[in-house]
Tab-separated table of C-alpha atoms in Angstrom:
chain	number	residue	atom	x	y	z
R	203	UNK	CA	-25.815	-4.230	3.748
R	204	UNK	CA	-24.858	-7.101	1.463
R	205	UNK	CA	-25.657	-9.384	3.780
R	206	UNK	CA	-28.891	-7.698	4.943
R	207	UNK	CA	-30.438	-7.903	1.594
R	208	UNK	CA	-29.148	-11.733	1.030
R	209	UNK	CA	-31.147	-12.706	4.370
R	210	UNK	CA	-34.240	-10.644	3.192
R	211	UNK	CA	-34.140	-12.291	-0.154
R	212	UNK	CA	-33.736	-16.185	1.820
R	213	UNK	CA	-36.136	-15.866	4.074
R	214	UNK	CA	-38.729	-13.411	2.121
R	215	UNK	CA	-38.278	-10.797	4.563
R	216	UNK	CA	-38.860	-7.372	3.047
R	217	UNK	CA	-36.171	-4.588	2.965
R	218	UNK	CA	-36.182	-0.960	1.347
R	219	UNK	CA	-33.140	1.018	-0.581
R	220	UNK	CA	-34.058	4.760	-0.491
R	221	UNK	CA	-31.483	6.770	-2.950
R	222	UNK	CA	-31.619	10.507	-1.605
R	223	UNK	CA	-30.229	12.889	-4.151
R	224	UNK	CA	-29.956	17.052	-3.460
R	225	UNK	CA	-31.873	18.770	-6.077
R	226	UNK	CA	-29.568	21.734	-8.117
R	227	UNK	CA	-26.364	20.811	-6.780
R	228	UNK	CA	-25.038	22.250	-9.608
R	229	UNK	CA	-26.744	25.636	-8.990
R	230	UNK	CA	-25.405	25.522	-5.107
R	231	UNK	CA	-21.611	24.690	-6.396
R	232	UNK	CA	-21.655	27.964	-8.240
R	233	UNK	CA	-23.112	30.057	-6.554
R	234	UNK	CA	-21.805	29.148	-3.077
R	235	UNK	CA	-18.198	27.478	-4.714
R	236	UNK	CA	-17.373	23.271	-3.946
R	237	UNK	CA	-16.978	24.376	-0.132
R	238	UNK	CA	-20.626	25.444	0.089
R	239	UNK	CA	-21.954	22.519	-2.009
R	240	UNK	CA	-19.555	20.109	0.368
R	241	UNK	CA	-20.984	21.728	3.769
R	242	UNK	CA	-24.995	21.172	2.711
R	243	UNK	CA	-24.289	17.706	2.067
R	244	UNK	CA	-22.540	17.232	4.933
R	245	UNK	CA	-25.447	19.198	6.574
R	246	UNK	CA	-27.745	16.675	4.295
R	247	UNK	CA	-26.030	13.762	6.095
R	248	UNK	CA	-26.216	14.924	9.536
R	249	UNK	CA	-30.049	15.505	8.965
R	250	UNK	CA	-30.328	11.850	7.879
R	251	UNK	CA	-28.195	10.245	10.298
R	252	UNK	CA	-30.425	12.053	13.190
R	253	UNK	CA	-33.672	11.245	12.064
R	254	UNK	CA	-32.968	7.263	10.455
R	255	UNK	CA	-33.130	4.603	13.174
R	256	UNK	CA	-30.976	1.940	14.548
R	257	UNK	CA	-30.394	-0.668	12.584
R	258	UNK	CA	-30.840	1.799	8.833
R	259	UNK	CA	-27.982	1.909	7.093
R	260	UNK	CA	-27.024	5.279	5.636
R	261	UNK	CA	-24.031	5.713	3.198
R	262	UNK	CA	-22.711	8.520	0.698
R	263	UNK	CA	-22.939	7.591	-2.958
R	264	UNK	CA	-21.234	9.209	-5.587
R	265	UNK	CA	-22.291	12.728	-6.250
R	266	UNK	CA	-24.533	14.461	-4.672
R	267	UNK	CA	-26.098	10.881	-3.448
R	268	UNK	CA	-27.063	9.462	-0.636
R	269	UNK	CA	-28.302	5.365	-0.070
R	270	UNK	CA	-30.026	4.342	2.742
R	271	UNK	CA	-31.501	0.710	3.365
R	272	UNK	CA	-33.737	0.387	5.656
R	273	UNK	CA	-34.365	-3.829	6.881
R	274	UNK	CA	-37.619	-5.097	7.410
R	275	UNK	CA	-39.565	-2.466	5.558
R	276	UNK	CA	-42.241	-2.640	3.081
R	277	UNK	CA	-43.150	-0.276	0.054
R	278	UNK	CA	-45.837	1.862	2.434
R	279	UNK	CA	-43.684	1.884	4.747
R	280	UNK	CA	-40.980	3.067	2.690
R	281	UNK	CA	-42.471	5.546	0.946
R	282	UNK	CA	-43.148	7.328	4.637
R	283	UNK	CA	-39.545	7.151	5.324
R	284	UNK	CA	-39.174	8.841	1.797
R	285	UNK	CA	-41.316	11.532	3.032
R	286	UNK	CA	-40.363	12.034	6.189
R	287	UNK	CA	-36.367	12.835	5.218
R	288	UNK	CA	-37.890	14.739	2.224
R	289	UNK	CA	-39.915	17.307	4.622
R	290	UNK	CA	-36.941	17.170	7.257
R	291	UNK	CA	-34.853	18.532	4.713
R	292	UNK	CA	-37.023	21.013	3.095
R	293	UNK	CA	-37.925	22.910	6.322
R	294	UNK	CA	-34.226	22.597	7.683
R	295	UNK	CA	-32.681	26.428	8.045
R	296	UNK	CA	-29.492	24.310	8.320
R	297	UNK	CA	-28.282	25.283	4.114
R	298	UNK	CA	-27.359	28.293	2.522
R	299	UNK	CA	-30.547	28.407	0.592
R	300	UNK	CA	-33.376	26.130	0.273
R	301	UNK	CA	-32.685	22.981	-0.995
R	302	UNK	CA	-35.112	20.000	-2.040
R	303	UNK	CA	-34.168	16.323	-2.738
R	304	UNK	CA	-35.656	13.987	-4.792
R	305	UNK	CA	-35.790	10.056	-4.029
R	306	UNK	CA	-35.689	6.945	-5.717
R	307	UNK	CA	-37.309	3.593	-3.671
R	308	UNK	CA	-36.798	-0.142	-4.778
R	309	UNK	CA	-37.965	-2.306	-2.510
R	310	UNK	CA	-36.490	-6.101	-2.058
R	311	UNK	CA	-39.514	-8.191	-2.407
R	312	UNK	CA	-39.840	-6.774	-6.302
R	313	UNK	CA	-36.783	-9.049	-6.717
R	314	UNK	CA	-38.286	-12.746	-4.417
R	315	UNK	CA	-38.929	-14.112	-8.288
R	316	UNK	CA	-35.637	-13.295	-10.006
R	317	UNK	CA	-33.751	-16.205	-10.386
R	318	UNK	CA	-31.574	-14.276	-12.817
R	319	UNK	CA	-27.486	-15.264	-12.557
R	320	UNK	CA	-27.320	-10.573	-12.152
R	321	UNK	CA	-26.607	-9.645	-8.678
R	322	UNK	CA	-30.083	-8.755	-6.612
R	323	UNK	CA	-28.327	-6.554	-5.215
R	324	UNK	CA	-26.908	-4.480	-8.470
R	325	UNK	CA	-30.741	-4.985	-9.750
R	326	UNK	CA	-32.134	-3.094	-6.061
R	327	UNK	CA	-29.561	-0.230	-6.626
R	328	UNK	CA	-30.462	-0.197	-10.646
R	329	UNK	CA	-34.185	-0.235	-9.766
R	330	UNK	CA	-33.868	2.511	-7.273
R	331	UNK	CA	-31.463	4.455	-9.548
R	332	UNK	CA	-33.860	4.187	-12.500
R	333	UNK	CA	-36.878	5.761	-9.866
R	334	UNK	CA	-34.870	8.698	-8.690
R	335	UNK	CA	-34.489	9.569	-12.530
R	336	UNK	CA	-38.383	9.744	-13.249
R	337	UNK	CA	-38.312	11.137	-9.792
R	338	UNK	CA	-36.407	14.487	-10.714
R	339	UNK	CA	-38.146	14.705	-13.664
């Protein structure tokens, strides 16, 4: 991904990082135990990893966290994507209850000015991390 974000920063070519989190995993963990949180985010992964395309990039963060960078994709375009694993999830009977997630969206041409010596791509995750906050709020 590294790499992906480097050649959409050199040659202006637009990229999207999408940070997924599972709303009340803290309320699924006790009332269903660490088993039942671990199987709806492995259910939460599956989900994603059918409906992202070739060439996306999904990976677990820490928590209840998902990333996934999509290359070649502007902010509209994003912000579809953001919906479209949002509603997947919501009207999946695939969890012990229903769950909702909330998402965080930076988007790689934000950052075509920053000639800051701070990794681009530690600013992307920052941004994205910082939008997921005001997101669950």
């Amino acid at each position: 991904m590294k790499e992906e974000v480097h050649n959409s920063l050199t040659y202006q070519l637009n990229g999207a990082l999408l940070i997924l989190e599972l709303d009340k995993a803290t309320t699924i963990n006790v009332e269903f135990g660490f088993q039942g949180l671990e199987e709806t985010l492995r259910s939460m992964s599956f989900l994603l990893n059918e409906t992202k395309e070739d060439g996306h990039f999904l990976f677990k963060l820490e928590g209840a966290c998902f990333g996934f960078y999509i290359p070649f994709c502007e902010k509209e375009e994003a912000f579809e994507w953001a919906e479209k694993f949002r509603n997947t999830i919501e009207k999946s009977g695939n969890f012990y209850c229903p769950i909702t997630v909330s998402i965080g969206i930076s988007v790689v041409s934000e950052f075509y000015d920053d000639n800051s010596s701070i990794d681009i791509l530690s600013k992307i995750f920052t941004s994205a991390k910082t939008r997921l906050k005001f997101a669950k709020e």
